[in-house]
PDB file of C-alpha atoms in Angstrom:
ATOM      1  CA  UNK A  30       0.000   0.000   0.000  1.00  0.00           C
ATOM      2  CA  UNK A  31       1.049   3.407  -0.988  1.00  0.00           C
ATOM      3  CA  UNK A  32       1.050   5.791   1.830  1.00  0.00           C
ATOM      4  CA  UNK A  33       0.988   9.364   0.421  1.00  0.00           C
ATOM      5  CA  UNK A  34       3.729  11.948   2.327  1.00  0.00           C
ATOM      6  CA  UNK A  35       4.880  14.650   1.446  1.00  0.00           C
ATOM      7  CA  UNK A  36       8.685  15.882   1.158  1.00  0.00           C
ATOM      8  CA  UNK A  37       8.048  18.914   3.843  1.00  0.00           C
ATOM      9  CA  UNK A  38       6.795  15.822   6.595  1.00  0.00           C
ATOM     10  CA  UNK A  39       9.954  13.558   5.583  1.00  0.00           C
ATOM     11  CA  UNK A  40      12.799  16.175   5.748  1.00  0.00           C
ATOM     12  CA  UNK A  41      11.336  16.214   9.961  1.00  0.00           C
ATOM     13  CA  UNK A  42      10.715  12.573  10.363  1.00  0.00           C
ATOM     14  CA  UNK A  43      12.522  10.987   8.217  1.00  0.00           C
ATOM     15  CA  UNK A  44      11.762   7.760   9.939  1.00  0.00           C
ATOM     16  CA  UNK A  45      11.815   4.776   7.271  1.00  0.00           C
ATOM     17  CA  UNK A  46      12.247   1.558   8.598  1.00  0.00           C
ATOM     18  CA  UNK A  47      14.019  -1.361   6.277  1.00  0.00           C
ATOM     19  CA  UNK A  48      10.901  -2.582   4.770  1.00  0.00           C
ATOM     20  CA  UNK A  49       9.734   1.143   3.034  1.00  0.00           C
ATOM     21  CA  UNK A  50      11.295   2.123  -0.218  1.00  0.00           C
ATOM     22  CA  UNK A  51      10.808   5.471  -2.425  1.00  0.00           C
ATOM     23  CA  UNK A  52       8.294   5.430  -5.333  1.00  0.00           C
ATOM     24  CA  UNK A  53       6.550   7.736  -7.222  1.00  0.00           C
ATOM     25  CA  UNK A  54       2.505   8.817  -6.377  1.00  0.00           C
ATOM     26  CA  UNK A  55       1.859   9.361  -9.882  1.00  0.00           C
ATOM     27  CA  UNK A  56       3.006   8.173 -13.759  1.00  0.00           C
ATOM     28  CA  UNK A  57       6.648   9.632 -14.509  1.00  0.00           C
ATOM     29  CA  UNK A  58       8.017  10.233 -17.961  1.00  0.00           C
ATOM     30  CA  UNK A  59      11.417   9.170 -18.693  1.00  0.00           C
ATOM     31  CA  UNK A  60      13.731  12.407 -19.040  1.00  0.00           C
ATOM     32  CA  UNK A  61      11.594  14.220 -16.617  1.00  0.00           C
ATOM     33  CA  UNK A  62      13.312  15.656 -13.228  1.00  0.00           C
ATOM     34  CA  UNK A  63      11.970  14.374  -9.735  1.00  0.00           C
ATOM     35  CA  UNK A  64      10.818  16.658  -6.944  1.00  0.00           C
ATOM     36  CA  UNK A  65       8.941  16.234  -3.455  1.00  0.00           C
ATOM     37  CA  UNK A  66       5.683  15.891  -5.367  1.00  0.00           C
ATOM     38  CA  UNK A  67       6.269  13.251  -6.826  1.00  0.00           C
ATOM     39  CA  UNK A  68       7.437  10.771  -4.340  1.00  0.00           C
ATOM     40  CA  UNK A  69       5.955   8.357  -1.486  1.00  0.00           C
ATOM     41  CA  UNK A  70       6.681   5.250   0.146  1.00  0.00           C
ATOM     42  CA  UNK A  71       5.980   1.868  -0.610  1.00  0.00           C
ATOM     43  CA  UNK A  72       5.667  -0.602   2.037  1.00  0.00           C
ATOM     44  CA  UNK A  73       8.148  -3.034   0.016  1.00  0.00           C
ATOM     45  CA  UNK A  74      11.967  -4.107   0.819  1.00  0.00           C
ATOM     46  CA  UNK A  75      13.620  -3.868  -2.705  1.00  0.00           C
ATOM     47  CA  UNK A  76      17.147  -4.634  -3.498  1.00  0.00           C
ATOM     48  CA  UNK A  77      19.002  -1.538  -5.268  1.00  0.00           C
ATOM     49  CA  UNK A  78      16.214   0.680  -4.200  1.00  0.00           C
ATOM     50  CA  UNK A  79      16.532   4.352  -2.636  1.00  0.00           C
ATOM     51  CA  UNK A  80      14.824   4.540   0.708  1.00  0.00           C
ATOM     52  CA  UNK A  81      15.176   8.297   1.448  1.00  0.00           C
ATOM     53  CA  UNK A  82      13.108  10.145  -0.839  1.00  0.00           C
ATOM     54  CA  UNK A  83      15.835  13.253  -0.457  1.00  0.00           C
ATOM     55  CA  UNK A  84      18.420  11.002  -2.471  1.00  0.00           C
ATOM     56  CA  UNK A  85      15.792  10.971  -5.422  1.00  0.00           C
ATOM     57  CA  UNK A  86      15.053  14.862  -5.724  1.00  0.00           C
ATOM     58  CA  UNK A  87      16.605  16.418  -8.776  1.00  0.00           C
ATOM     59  CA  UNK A  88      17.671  13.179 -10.102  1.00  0.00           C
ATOM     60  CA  UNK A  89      15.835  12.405 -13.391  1.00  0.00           C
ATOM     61  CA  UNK A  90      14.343   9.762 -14.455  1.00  0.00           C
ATOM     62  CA  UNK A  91      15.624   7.015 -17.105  1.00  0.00           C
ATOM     63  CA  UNK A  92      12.556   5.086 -17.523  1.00  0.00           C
ATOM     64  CA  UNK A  93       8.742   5.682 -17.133  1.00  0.00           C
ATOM     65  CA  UNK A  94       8.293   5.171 -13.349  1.00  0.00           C
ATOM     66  CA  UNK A  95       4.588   4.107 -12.354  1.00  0.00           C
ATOM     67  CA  UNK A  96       3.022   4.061  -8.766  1.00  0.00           C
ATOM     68  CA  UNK A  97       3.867   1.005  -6.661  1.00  0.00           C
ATOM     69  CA  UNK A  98       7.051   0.151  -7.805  1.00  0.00           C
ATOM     70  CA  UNK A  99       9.844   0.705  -5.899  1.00  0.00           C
ATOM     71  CA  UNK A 100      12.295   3.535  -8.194  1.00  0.00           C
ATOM     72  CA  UNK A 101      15.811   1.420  -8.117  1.00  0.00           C
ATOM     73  CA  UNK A 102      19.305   3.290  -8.868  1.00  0.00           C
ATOM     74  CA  UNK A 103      19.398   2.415 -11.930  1.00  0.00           C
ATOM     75  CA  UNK A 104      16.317   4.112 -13.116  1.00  0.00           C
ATOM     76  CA  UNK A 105      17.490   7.551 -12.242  1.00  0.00           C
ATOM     77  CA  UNK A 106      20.145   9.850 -12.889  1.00  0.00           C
ATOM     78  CA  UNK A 107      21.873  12.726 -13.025  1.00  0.00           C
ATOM     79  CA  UNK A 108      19.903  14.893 -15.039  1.00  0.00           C
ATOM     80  CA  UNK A 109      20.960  14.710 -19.004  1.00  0.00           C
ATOM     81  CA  UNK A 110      23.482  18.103 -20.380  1.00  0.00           C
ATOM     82  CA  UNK A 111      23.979  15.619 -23.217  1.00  0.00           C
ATOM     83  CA  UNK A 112      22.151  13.810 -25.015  1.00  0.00           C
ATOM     84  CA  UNK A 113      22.019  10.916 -27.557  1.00  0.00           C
ATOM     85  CA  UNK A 114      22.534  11.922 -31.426  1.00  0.00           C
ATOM     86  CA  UNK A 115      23.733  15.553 -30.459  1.00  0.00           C
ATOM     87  CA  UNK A 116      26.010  17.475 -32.005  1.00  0.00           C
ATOM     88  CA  UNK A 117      28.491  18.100 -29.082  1.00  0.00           C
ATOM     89  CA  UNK A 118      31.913  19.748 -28.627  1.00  0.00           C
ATOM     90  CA  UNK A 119      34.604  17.445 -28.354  1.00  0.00           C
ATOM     91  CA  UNK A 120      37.280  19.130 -26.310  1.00  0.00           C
ATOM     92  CA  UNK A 121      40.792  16.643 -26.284  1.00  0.00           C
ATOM     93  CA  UNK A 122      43.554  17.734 -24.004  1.00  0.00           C
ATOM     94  CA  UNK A 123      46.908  16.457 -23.439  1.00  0.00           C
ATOM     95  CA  UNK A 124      49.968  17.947 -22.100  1.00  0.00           C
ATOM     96  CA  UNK A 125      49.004  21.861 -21.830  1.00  0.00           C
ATOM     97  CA  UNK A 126      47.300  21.626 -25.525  1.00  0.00           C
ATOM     98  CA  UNK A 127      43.459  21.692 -26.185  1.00  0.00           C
ATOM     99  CA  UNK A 128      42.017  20.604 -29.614  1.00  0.00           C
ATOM    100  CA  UNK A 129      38.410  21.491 -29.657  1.00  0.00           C
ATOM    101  CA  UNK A 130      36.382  19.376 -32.273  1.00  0.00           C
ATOM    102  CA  UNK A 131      32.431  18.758 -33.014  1.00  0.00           C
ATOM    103  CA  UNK A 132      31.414  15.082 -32.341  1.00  0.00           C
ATOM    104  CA  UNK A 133      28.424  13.671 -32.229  1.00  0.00           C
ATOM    105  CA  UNK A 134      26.994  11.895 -28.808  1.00  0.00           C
ATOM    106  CA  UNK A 135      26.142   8.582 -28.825  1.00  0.00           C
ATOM    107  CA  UNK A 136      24.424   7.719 -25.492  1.00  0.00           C
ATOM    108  CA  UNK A 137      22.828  10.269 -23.569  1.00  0.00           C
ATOM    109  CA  UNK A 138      24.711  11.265 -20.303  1.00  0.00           C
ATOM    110  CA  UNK A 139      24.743  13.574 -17.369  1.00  0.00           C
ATOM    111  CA  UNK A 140      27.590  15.789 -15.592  1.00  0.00           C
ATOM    112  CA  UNK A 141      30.770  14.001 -14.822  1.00  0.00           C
ATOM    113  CA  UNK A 142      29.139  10.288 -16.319  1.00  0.00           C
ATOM    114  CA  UNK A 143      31.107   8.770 -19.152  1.00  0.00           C
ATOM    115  CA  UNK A 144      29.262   9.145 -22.925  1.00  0.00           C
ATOM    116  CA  UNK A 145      30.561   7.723 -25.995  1.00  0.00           C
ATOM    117  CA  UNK A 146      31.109  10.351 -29.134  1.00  0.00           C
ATOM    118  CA  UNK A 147      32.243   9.718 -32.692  1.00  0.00           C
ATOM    119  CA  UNK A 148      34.499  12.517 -33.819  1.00  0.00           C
ATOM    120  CA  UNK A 149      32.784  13.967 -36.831  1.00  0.00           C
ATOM    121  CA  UNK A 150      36.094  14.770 -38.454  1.00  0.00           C
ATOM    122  CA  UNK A 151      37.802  10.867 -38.473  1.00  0.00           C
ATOM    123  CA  UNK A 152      34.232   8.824 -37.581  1.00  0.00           C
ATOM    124  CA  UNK A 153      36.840   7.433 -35.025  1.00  0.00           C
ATOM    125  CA  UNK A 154      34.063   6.672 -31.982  1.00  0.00           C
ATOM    126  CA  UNK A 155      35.738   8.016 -28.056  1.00  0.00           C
ATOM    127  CA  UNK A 156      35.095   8.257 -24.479  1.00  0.00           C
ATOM    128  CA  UNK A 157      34.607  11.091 -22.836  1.00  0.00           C
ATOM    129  CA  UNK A 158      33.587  12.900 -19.496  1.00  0.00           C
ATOM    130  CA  UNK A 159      30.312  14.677 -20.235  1.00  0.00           C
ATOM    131  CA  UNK A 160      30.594  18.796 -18.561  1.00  0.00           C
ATOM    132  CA  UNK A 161      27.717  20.867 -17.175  1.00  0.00           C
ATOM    133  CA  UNK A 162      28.235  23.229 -20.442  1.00  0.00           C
ATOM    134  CA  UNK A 163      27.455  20.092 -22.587  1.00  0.00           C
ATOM    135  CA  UNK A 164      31.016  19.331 -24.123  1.00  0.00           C
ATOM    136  CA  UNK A 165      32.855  16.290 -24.065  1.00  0.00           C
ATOM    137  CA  UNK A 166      36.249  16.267 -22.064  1.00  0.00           C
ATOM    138  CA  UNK A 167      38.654  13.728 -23.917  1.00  0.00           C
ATOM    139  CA  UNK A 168      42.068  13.157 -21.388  1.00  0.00           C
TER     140      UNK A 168
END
């Protein structure tokens, strides 16, 4: 059973014993940032599953979440500064020297998570460290 609570009561009592996990009270789109609103407890144990709703807020969300199921780690993340099939700059660096390129993004990804780009100039395909300005860091 879902029992509906808002953020404001939990940041006071944030009481939740083993068995309680963090869901969501009503349908959530993938790509679609989480806030107090959205989130409850289910009286479930879960493996991999958040059980302090103030872990969740500002994540965003990977995969449609739906009411009674318990939102695991893996559904959520940081939210997305790039995204899959964008055209993204591709900044290399080595040894004092920076070499700025375009590439294009082949996985979406969020600040500081690795993300896969092809270098539009040699199709050569790299890995990168995604920034908060939306480039790709190549060390």
């Amino acid at each position: 059973m879902i029992r509906l609570l808002l953020f404001a009561a939990l940041i006071g009592t944030a009481s939740t014993s083993a068995a309680e996990t963090v869901t969501v009270l009503h349908p959530v789109r993938a790509g679609m940032s989480l806030d107090s609103g959205d989130l409850g407890f289910l009286d479930q144990d879960a493996a991999d599953a958040f059980a302090d709703p103030r872990d969740v807020i500002g994540l965003e969300a990977r995969v449609n979440l739906f009411p009674g199921r318990p939102i695991r780690t893996r559904d959520v993340g940081l939210p997305t500064v790039v995204t899959r099939n964008a055209v993204v700059p591709l900044v290399y660096r080595r040894a004092g020297l920076t070499i700025t390129l375009e590439g294009r993004a082949l996985q979406r990804a969020g600040e500081g998570e690795p993300v896969r780009v092809m270098n539009l100039s040699s199709r050569n395909t790299v890995t990168g460290i995604a920034t908060a300005a939306g480039a790709v860091v190549v060390n």
